[in-house]
Amino acid sequence: MDPEYSILFFSKYDAKKLVAALTVFSQQFSHVPLSLEWNMIFINGLWEKMLQVPDIDSPSILSQWVHEGLQPFLLKPEAFACLHAKNVLCETFQMIVAALNGIYSDLPVEEQRNLYTGIKYYLIQDGSNQKCYSAADPGLNSTAWFKNYLGSFLEHATIGDLQLFGDEPTLQKFARNPVNIQMVSNLTLLRETAVYYTSLLTSGPGFPLSSLPDRFVCYLSPLAVSNLSRDDALSLAQRISKNCPLNLTHRGVTRERVPFSLTTEQLQVASSLVRKFEHFPPAILRALRQAAVGLSISDIENGISGKDLEASISALGEVRGWNAEQSSAIINKLLSSGYQILDGQSLAKLGSLVAGFNSSTLRRLSPEVILEAIKLPEFVQQMATLPSALKMIFVEKISSSVSHPVELVKYIPDALASYIPKSLLVFGEEKPNIQDLNSKMWTREQAAVFFNDVIKTEPDFSRLSQSVLQGFTCAAANETEAERFQELAKVMKKKNVKLGEDQLSCLVKMVTLHGIPKDLDSYPKDLLLFLSPSDYAATGSCRQYFANIGKANLDVLQRESSQRKQLLVEALACLKIPGTQVDEENAEVLGRLVCDLGGEYIRSSGGNLLKQLSQCESFLPNQEEAIRSVISSGNTTFGPPVMWSAFTLNELSGLIPVFDHSILQKIPKNALSLWLKNFAHDSPLSREQLGTVVEELLPTRHKRADGCPPSKKITEMVLNDDLMPIYYTPEELHACLKNVSLENHLSQILTYPFSIQQLAVLKRYLDETYPDGYPESLLQKLGPLTAFITPEDVSKWNITSADMLAVLLKNEPLDDQASAIIKRYVGLGNALNATALNTIGTKYVCLLNAAELNMIDSNSLKLASLNPSACSEVTKDILYAKAKRAFSDQHYLPAYYELIEPYLGGAPGVDLRSLSKDNVNMKVSTLATLKRDSLLNLTLSEVQGLLGMNLRDLEKWQNKSPIREWVQMQKQSELDKLHIGLTGGTQEGYMNIVTPKFQSPSSASLGTVAMTLHLLPTLLISFLMMLVLS
């Protein structure tokens, strides 16, 4: 239909009947997306019809038309362009926005966002940055502009959007308009927009903070509070405590902060308020409330007496966000002043300060005191913020006070549940309390230990929590009836349970045991990764199959696996993509599979794939090159880099690590700076990747600094500015750090995105300040500087506790650095107890030498969570022997296998034979890590017994050592009986001799040598027979 004809078409109908018909149409076909062409046809015809309606200028009549007639067709921004083309006046547009605002709260968020995009489209179409505003025009001079032209849709505006609507002086007029302030105080803005709006209100003179809406005190800058009196500072501190919950959520922002974390700005404001005072009697500390988090170590040690500190415990214990040094300083001062912890109440009274305990002090508390404290709800709330080392000690104390796993699960606070050692979750003859298990958050490894007990106890699988269901094991599944098992799998779909590759591989075998179900959509999406489009045919089309695959967790399959490659090949065939160009519609279907497309697809598809690519975890070199080529061309919806804004960078943040210097240098510097300030903290980029962006903002040619330039003196304000890195070249930073104390700021500034060269300067500064080694208080703050430490540095450190070991290893040092740290810890006489072992973890356990491994007590290993499968033979042998002793009292229970499995790489053949009789359903990936001689000595039936349900997976691994050598030692006729496709075995009448893998005499096992000697007579006879026959 011609758009012009639609005007004539709609003019034929009675207005009331037309509105009624449109209402029915919208209700019945709301699920059917209209094409852009049809949207334009409706908008064109309905708009002209609307103008003919009597009294259309009346807000109520216009509102009815917009709501019941136009609104469903305004969801595409181009519809607003149509209104602009029809020269709709600002006054009329204001009425349309008012009508849409009236139904704002009833709309889904996606529709709100679409309508906002259209409103913005109309307001910026003519190129003016002050559309519908003119101070000289009486009809357009209202500064209530946000209310008039955006209304509640302002919730979706970014800083970049606001800057399109007006210059800063004009925006400040708008922001300070009482009507706008009243409206905005009831909205939930994007975090960065709220910060910007607050700065518009407070950055100029003439706006008292007492007039600031309560919601906006949460977004104040340090500069805004710098000139307050003491009384005003206390008043503001109380408003902040009342109105700024620390777990704020913001529209459109995904936050992964730990509970009770504070933003840099909030900490800086608190520090600014605290600096108004020199001494802190109890009355001041109580009045400061949450702002007390701004206390410096100097304030705690010198500004508060021990008596006043004890009198203020209740107030300080309610403060959230203490850093480790602050809470430790307060606890140490309290204890040295005579504060005694004699019962649970006196411990619970400390509240958030409990995080300041060190391991040795906490260990000295009696289990009874801790057990009493954890029964108090206000104390339990503090558990989430504790360091891992303290959580482990709390678990240790609580577990020593109860005699059964059922009681332990009942009493343990939720925040500590994931720290319970697996060995303490073996129920044995006890019946687990399902309600208690469901109420906690478990790790997958923990849940696997008790999963067998749970499904035997609970008849209704739908009552099991997601956390419990993730512990699904093949061994437990093997004992479940097929019908019940399918019910279990469907519950997993409903509860959105995330499973690993081995679990899914087992799940798909059980689900398809009696044929492919016809309702595969009722099962977990990730299950489809192990099936094919033909398997899905009875459920839906191949397109539907790959749409589900695109939403599945593709990372379950290794990137280079043949299975994953085949999925991509079949997807391209299904979608009938002939060449290498993928359009946006097919990119949506492919979803996560886009991450596997080669560089040639990315190049040919232009910007069509950028949305999906920005969600990928990593890229291959040819993909990175192609992404850079597409971005550099400028032929995308984002335009050339030279035109980008901070908001563009935010949309592309997942791709920023791919950008090279040639792209970054073209992005406007102010866009990079604004993005760093307002968006970087919510981006997926690491601190190192942000440092690369900072390098682009520094001068390309670094001049040799002849002292610190006067304009670059490092002041308190500079140290509190998270953009500090962009102000200094490495040379300037070194020159300006002289005579500056970083003691109270190091933790804070090391969260800033310094470049590698700048970090090296900071490390040099510390070396010059502490030539005899860093003090213990400094070791806790090293953060990214850990990458620059040397074994010589470590040799000067005083690592006297597992707490300190945990702090240093949490920074993820390189192996040689971690090895030096662990050796220093052990060398100072510290024990490798359970806390230390959990700190070392799987990541660093392979660095321990034989002497250090032999120091480990079996009881400590029982309480640790390690997986040495990637370690040397010596490490695996030592740890297996210790683990076997540690779990010996649980050997008769089904859960024993879940406990011993990580250590099986050191198991002798005799122990593996014993396990083969216990229905353990070993993963083939575990079989591949067994000792070579142990595996080669196992018979075919013993391996079959070990693998159970996973036997079919052996075919995929048959070409990998040592499984390949084991297969070669079996008779092919016996392998054929398994019907799983194994080849390479010994043929009848032939001897297939496997060449032993010789080791050095000191490390070669006797079994390997004995086998070699056993083969020699056979070789000799064969040789003689050949001579005779010849």
Short mmCIF file of C-alpha atoms in Angstrom, two decimals, residues 575-891:
data_model
loop_
_atom_site.label_atom_id
_atom_site.label_comp_id
_atom_site.label_asym_id
_atom_site.label_seq_id
_atom_site.Cartn_x
_atom_site.Cartn_y
_atom_site.Cartn_z
CA LEU A 575 20.76 -21.08 7.46
CA LYS A 576 21.69 -21.39 3.77
CA ILE A 577 24.53 -18.90 4.04
CA PRO A 578 26.13 -19.39 0.61
CA GLY A 579 29.34 -17.35 0.91
CA THR A 580 30.94 -15.63 3.86
CA GLN A 581 28.45 -12.80 4.37
CA VAL A 582 26.15 -13.15 7.39
CA ASP A 583 23.24 -10.73 7.75
CA GLU A 584 21.94 -9.38 11.07
CA GLU A 585 18.99 -11.78 11.19
CA ASN A 586 21.19 -14.87 10.80
CA ALA A 587 23.72 -13.39 13.24
CA GLU A 588 20.92 -13.27 15.83
CA VAL A 589 20.16 -16.95 15.21
CA LEU A 590 23.83 -17.97 15.41
CA GLY A 591 24.22 -16.17 18.73
CA ARG A 592 27.35 -17.42 20.52
CA LEU A 593 28.37 -19.41 17.43
CA VAL A 594 29.37 -16.09 15.85
CA CYS A 595 32.42 -16.25 18.15
CA ASP A 596 33.69 -19.20 16.06
CA LEU A 597 33.33 -17.56 12.64
CA GLY A 598 36.63 -17.03 10.85
CA GLY A 599 38.11 -13.69 9.86
CA GLU A 600 36.78 -13.94 6.31
CA TYR A 601 33.17 -14.04 7.64
CA ILE A 602 33.78 -11.05 9.93
CA ARG A 603 35.23 -9.00 7.05
CA SER A 604 32.49 -9.87 4.58
CA SER A 605 29.69 -9.23 7.05
CA GLY A 606 30.83 -5.71 7.92
CA GLY A 607 29.22 -4.47 11.14
CA ASN A 608 26.48 -7.14 11.19
CA LEU A 609 28.39 -9.31 13.67
CA LEU A 610 29.77 -6.68 16.06
CA LYS A 611 26.93 -7.00 18.58
CA GLN A 612 27.53 -10.74 19.02
CA LEU A 613 31.32 -10.47 18.79
CA SER A 614 31.37 -7.98 21.67
CA GLN A 615 30.04 -10.77 23.90
CA CYS A 616 32.83 -13.25 23.04
CA GLU A 617 35.39 -14.24 25.66
CA SER A 618 38.41 -14.25 23.35
CA PHE A 619 39.46 -14.21 19.70
CA LEU A 620 41.93 -15.93 17.41
CA PRO A 621 44.53 -13.72 15.67
CA ASN A 622 42.76 -13.78 12.29
CA GLN A 623 39.47 -12.77 13.97
CA GLU A 624 41.15 -9.86 15.75
CA GLU A 625 42.66 -8.66 12.48
CA ALA A 626 39.26 -8.84 10.76
CA ILE A 627 37.49 -6.96 13.59
CA ARG A 628 40.09 -4.18 13.37
CA SER A 629 39.60 -4.03 9.60
CA VAL A 630 35.79 -3.69 9.94
CA ILE A 631 36.05 -1.07 12.69
CA SER A 632 38.68 0.96 10.80
CA SER A 633 36.55 1.03 7.66
CA GLY A 634 33.88 3.04 9.47
CA ASN A 635 31.18 1.22 7.47
CA THR A 636 29.21 0.14 10.53
CA THR A 637 26.27 1.57 12.44
CA PHE A 638 28.83 3.01 14.88
CA GLY A 639 30.54 5.06 12.18
CA PRO A 640 34.30 5.77 11.96
CA PRO A 641 36.26 5.84 15.26
CA VAL A 642 36.94 9.55 14.81
CA MET A 643 33.19 10.17 15.33
CA TRP A 644 32.74 7.95 18.39
CA SER A 645 31.42 9.12 21.75
CA ALA A 646 31.85 7.64 25.22
CA PHE A 647 28.50 5.89 24.72
CA THR A 648 29.78 4.24 21.50
CA LEU A 649 32.78 2.92 23.43
CA ASN A 650 30.45 1.57 26.09
CA GLU A 651 28.47 -0.37 23.48
CA LEU A 652 31.71 -1.79 22.03
CA SER A 653 33.54 -2.31 25.34
CA GLY A 654 33.85 -6.07 24.76
CA LEU A 655 35.90 -5.35 21.62
CA ILE A 656 38.22 -2.66 23.06
CA PRO A 657 40.98 -5.20 23.91
CA VAL A 658 41.16 -5.96 20.16
CA PHE A 659 41.68 -2.32 19.16
CA ASP A 660 45.28 -1.46 18.28
CA HIS A 661 47.02 1.90 18.31
CA SER A 662 45.81 2.78 14.80
CA ILE A 663 42.16 2.62 16.02
CA LEU A 664 42.61 4.04 19.53
CA GLN A 665 44.49 7.11 18.28
CA LYS A 666 41.53 8.07 16.06
CA ILE A 667 39.00 8.03 18.89
CA PRO A 668 38.45 11.56 20.28
CA LYS A 669 40.47 12.01 23.50
CA ASN A 670 37.49 13.48 25.32
CA ALA A 671 35.42 10.39 24.41
CA LEU A 672 38.13 8.11 25.84
CA SER A 673 38.41 10.24 29.01
CA LEU A 674 34.65 10.38 29.52
CA TRP A 675 34.36 6.62 28.97
CA LEU A 676 37.13 5.94 31.51
CA LYS A 677 35.42 8.13 34.08
CA ASN A 678 31.81 7.06 33.64
CA PHE A 679 31.74 3.60 32.07
CA ALA A 680 35.04 1.79 32.64
CA HIS A 681 34.18 0.53 36.12
CA ASP A 682 31.21 -1.41 34.70
CA SER A 683 33.05 -2.75 31.65
CA PRO A 684 34.36 -6.33 31.35
CA LEU A 685 37.90 -5.05 30.78
CA SER A 686 40.71 -5.90 33.18
CA ARG A 687 42.82 -3.21 34.83
CA GLU A 688 45.64 -4.05 32.39
CA GLN A 689 43.37 -3.59 29.38
CA LEU A 690 42.18 -0.25 30.73
CA GLY A 691 45.85 0.69 31.09
CA THR A 692 46.20 0.32 27.30
CA VAL A 693 43.48 2.96 26.84
CA VAL A 694 45.30 5.26 29.27
CA GLU A 695 48.48 4.98 27.16
CA GLU A 696 46.57 6.51 24.24
CA LEU A 697 45.73 9.56 26.31
CA LEU A 698 49.34 10.26 27.23
CA PRO A 699 51.69 12.33 25.02
CA THR A 700 53.25 10.13 22.33
CA ARG A 701 56.70 11.58 22.93
CA HIS A 702 57.77 11.47 26.55
CA LYS A 703 60.04 14.35 27.43
CA ARG A 704 62.71 13.81 30.03
CA ALA A 705 61.30 15.35 33.21
CA ASP A 706 63.56 17.91 34.87
CA GLY A 707 61.57 17.89 38.07
CA CYS A 708 57.82 18.02 38.60
CA PRO A 709 55.99 20.74 36.61
CA PRO A 710 54.22 23.12 39.02
CA SER A 711 50.87 22.43 37.38
CA LYS A 712 51.26 18.68 37.99
CA LYS A 713 52.00 18.65 41.70
CA ILE A 714 50.37 15.57 43.26
CA THR A 715 47.77 16.87 45.71
CA GLU A 716 45.05 15.21 47.78
CA MET A 717 42.59 16.06 45.01
CA VAL A 718 44.78 14.37 42.36
CA LEU A 719 45.17 11.25 44.50
CA ASN A 720 41.39 11.06 44.82
CA ASP A 721 40.85 11.36 41.06
CA ASP A 722 40.50 7.99 39.29
CA LEU A 723 41.64 9.68 36.07
CA MET A 724 45.00 10.42 37.69
CA PRO A 725 46.87 8.11 35.22
CA ILE A 726 46.01 10.28 32.20
CA TYR A 727 47.61 13.36 33.77
CA TYR A 728 51.20 12.03 33.97
CA THR A 729 53.72 10.51 31.61
CA PRO A 730 55.86 7.86 33.37
CA GLU A 731 58.71 10.38 33.66
CA GLU A 732 56.45 13.05 35.15
CA LEU A 733 54.95 10.55 37.57
CA HIS A 734 58.41 9.59 38.86
CA ALA A 735 59.44 13.23 39.27
CA CYS A 736 56.19 14.26 40.97
CA LEU A 737 56.10 11.33 43.42
CA LYS A 738 59.20 12.58 45.20
CA ASN A 739 58.36 13.86 48.69
CA VAL A 740 54.78 12.57 48.36
CA SER A 741 53.44 10.03 50.85
CA LEU A 742 51.21 7.37 49.30
CA GLU A 743 50.72 5.49 52.56
CA ASN A 744 47.03 6.39 52.93
CA HIS A 745 46.25 6.27 49.20
CA LEU A 746 48.12 3.29 47.74
CA SER A 747 45.18 0.85 47.91
CA GLN A 748 42.98 3.40 46.22
CA ILE A 749 45.28 4.56 43.43
CA LEU A 750 46.23 0.99 42.50
CA THR A 751 42.64 0.50 41.38
CA TYR A 752 43.23 3.23 38.77
CA PRO A 753 44.08 2.11 35.20
CA PHE A 754 47.80 2.90 35.19
CA SER A 755 49.81 1.74 32.17
CA ILE A 756 52.59 -0.84 32.57
CA GLN A 757 55.25 1.89 32.43
CA GLN A 758 53.44 3.91 35.11
CA LEU A 759 53.10 0.85 37.35
CA ALA A 760 56.84 0.25 36.98
CA VAL A 761 57.39 3.83 38.24
CA LEU A 762 55.17 3.16 41.28
CA LYS A 763 57.14 -0.04 42.03
CA ARG A 764 60.39 1.94 41.78
CA TYR A 765 58.92 4.54 44.17
CA LEU A 766 58.21 1.81 46.74
CA ASP A 767 61.70 0.32 46.36
CA GLU A 768 63.24 3.74 47.00
CA THR A 769 60.97 4.36 49.99
CA TYR A 770 61.50 0.92 51.57
CA PRO A 771 65.02 -0.26 50.59
CA ASP A 772 65.08 -2.93 53.34
CA GLY A 773 61.83 -4.56 52.29
CA TYR A 774 58.16 -3.66 52.33
CA PRO A 775 56.36 -3.55 55.71
CA GLU A 776 53.53 -6.03 56.29
CA SER A 777 50.91 -3.27 56.02
CA LEU A 778 52.14 -2.53 52.49
CA LEU A 779 52.12 -6.17 51.33
CA GLN A 780 48.32 -6.17 51.60
CA LYS A 781 48.06 -3.32 49.09
CA LEU A 782 50.39 -4.41 46.26
CA GLY A 783 47.62 -5.44 43.87
CA PRO A 784 48.81 -5.01 40.25
CA LEU A 785 52.37 -4.23 41.41
CA THR A 786 52.72 -7.96 42.16
CA ALA A 787 53.59 -8.43 38.47
CA PHE A 788 56.84 -6.49 39.07
CA ILE A 789 58.12 -8.27 42.19
CA THR A 790 61.27 -10.39 42.09
CA PRO A 791 62.37 -13.36 44.25
CA GLU A 792 64.86 -10.95 45.82
CA ASP A 793 61.99 -8.66 46.86
CA VAL A 794 60.11 -11.60 48.37
CA SER A 795 63.17 -12.72 50.37
CA LYS A 796 62.86 -9.48 52.42
CA TRP A 797 59.16 -9.90 53.22
CA ASN A 798 57.73 -11.05 56.52
CA ILE A 799 55.03 -13.52 55.43
CA THR A 800 54.02 -14.83 58.83
CA SER A 801 50.43 -15.99 58.37
CA ALA A 802 48.09 -17.77 55.99
CA ASP A 803 46.16 -14.49 55.79
CA MET A 804 49.16 -12.74 54.26
CA LEU A 805 49.81 -15.69 51.95
CA ALA A 806 46.18 -15.45 50.78
CA VAL A 807 46.45 -11.70 50.12
CA LEU A 808 49.61 -12.13 48.04
CA LEU A 809 48.40 -15.11 46.00
CA LYS A 810 45.02 -13.46 45.40
CA ASN A 811 46.88 -11.07 43.07
CA GLU A 812 47.57 -14.10 40.79
CA PRO A 813 51.34 -13.75 40.52
CA LEU A 814 53.29 -15.67 37.85
CA ASP A 815 54.51 -19.14 38.79
CA ASP A 816 58.07 -18.11 39.66
CA GLN A 817 56.76 -15.27 41.84
CA ALA A 818 54.18 -17.51 43.51
CA SER A 819 56.84 -20.17 44.13
CA ALA A 820 59.07 -17.59 45.84
CA ILE A 821 56.13 -16.40 47.99
CA ILE A 822 55.22 -19.95 49.08
CA LYS A 823 58.86 -20.83 49.82
CA ARG A 824 59.22 -17.67 51.91
CA TYR A 825 56.05 -18.56 53.83
CA VAL A 826 57.25 -22.11 54.53
CA GLY A 827 60.83 -20.95 55.19
CA LEU A 828 59.62 -18.73 58.04
CA GLY A 829 58.26 -21.83 59.80
CA ASN A 830 54.60 -21.56 58.80
CA ALA A 831 52.55 -24.74 58.44
CA LEU A 832 50.92 -25.93 55.22
CA ASN A 833 47.59 -26.32 57.04
CA ALA A 834 44.15 -26.47 55.42
CA THR A 835 43.88 -22.67 55.21
CA ALA A 836 47.27 -22.41 53.49
CA LEU A 837 46.48 -25.31 51.12
CA ASN A 838 43.17 -23.78 50.07
CA THR A 839 44.98 -20.50 49.50
CA ILE A 840 47.61 -22.23 47.33
CA GLY A 841 44.80 -24.09 45.57
CA THR A 842 44.89 -26.03 42.34
CA LYS A 843 46.46 -23.04 40.57
CA TYR A 844 49.75 -23.27 42.50
CA VAL A 845 49.82 -26.74 44.10
CA CYS A 846 52.09 -28.04 41.32
CA LEU A 847 54.79 -25.57 42.45
CA LEU A 848 55.31 -27.41 45.75
CA ASN A 849 58.44 -29.57 45.86
CA ALA A 850 58.66 -33.03 47.46
CA ALA A 851 59.92 -31.66 50.80
CA GLU A 852 57.02 -29.20 51.00
CA LEU A 853 54.50 -31.86 49.96
CA ASN A 854 55.73 -34.20 52.66
CA MET A 855 55.07 -31.48 55.24
CA ILE A 856 51.33 -31.70 54.51
CA ASP A 857 49.34 -33.54 57.16
CA SER A 858 46.62 -35.90 55.88
CA ASN A 859 44.03 -34.25 58.13
CA SER A 860 44.83 -30.88 56.57
CA LEU A 861 44.48 -32.35 53.08
CA LYS A 862 41.08 -33.72 54.09
CA LEU A 863 39.87 -30.16 54.67
CA ALA A 864 41.42 -28.74 51.48
CA SER A 865 40.12 -28.56 47.93
CA LEU A 866 42.89 -29.40 45.46
CA ASN A 867 43.20 -31.02 42.03
CA PRO A 868 46.79 -32.05 41.23
CA SER A 869 45.91 -33.87 37.98
CA ALA A 870 48.12 -31.49 35.94
CA CYS A 871 51.13 -31.91 38.26
CA SER A 872 54.25 -34.07 38.00
CA GLU A 873 54.18 -37.82 38.76
CA VAL A 874 56.04 -37.23 42.02
CA THR A 875 53.47 -34.66 43.20
CA LYS A 876 50.54 -36.89 42.24
CA ASP A 877 52.06 -39.93 43.94
CA ILE A 878 52.69 -38.10 47.22
CA LEU A 879 49.29 -36.44 47.34
CA TYR A 880 47.38 -39.59 46.38
CA ALA A 881 48.91 -41.51 49.25
CA LYS A 882 48.01 -38.72 51.66
CA ALA A 883 44.48 -38.35 50.24
CA LYS A 884 43.86 -42.09 50.50
CA ARG A 885 44.78 -41.95 54.20
CA ALA A 886 42.72 -38.78 54.69
CA PHE A 887 39.52 -40.31 53.28
CA SER A 888 40.06 -43.87 54.47
CA ASP A 889 37.19 -43.70 56.97
CA GLN A 890 34.80 -42.91 54.10
CA HIS A 891 36.09 -45.58 51.71
#
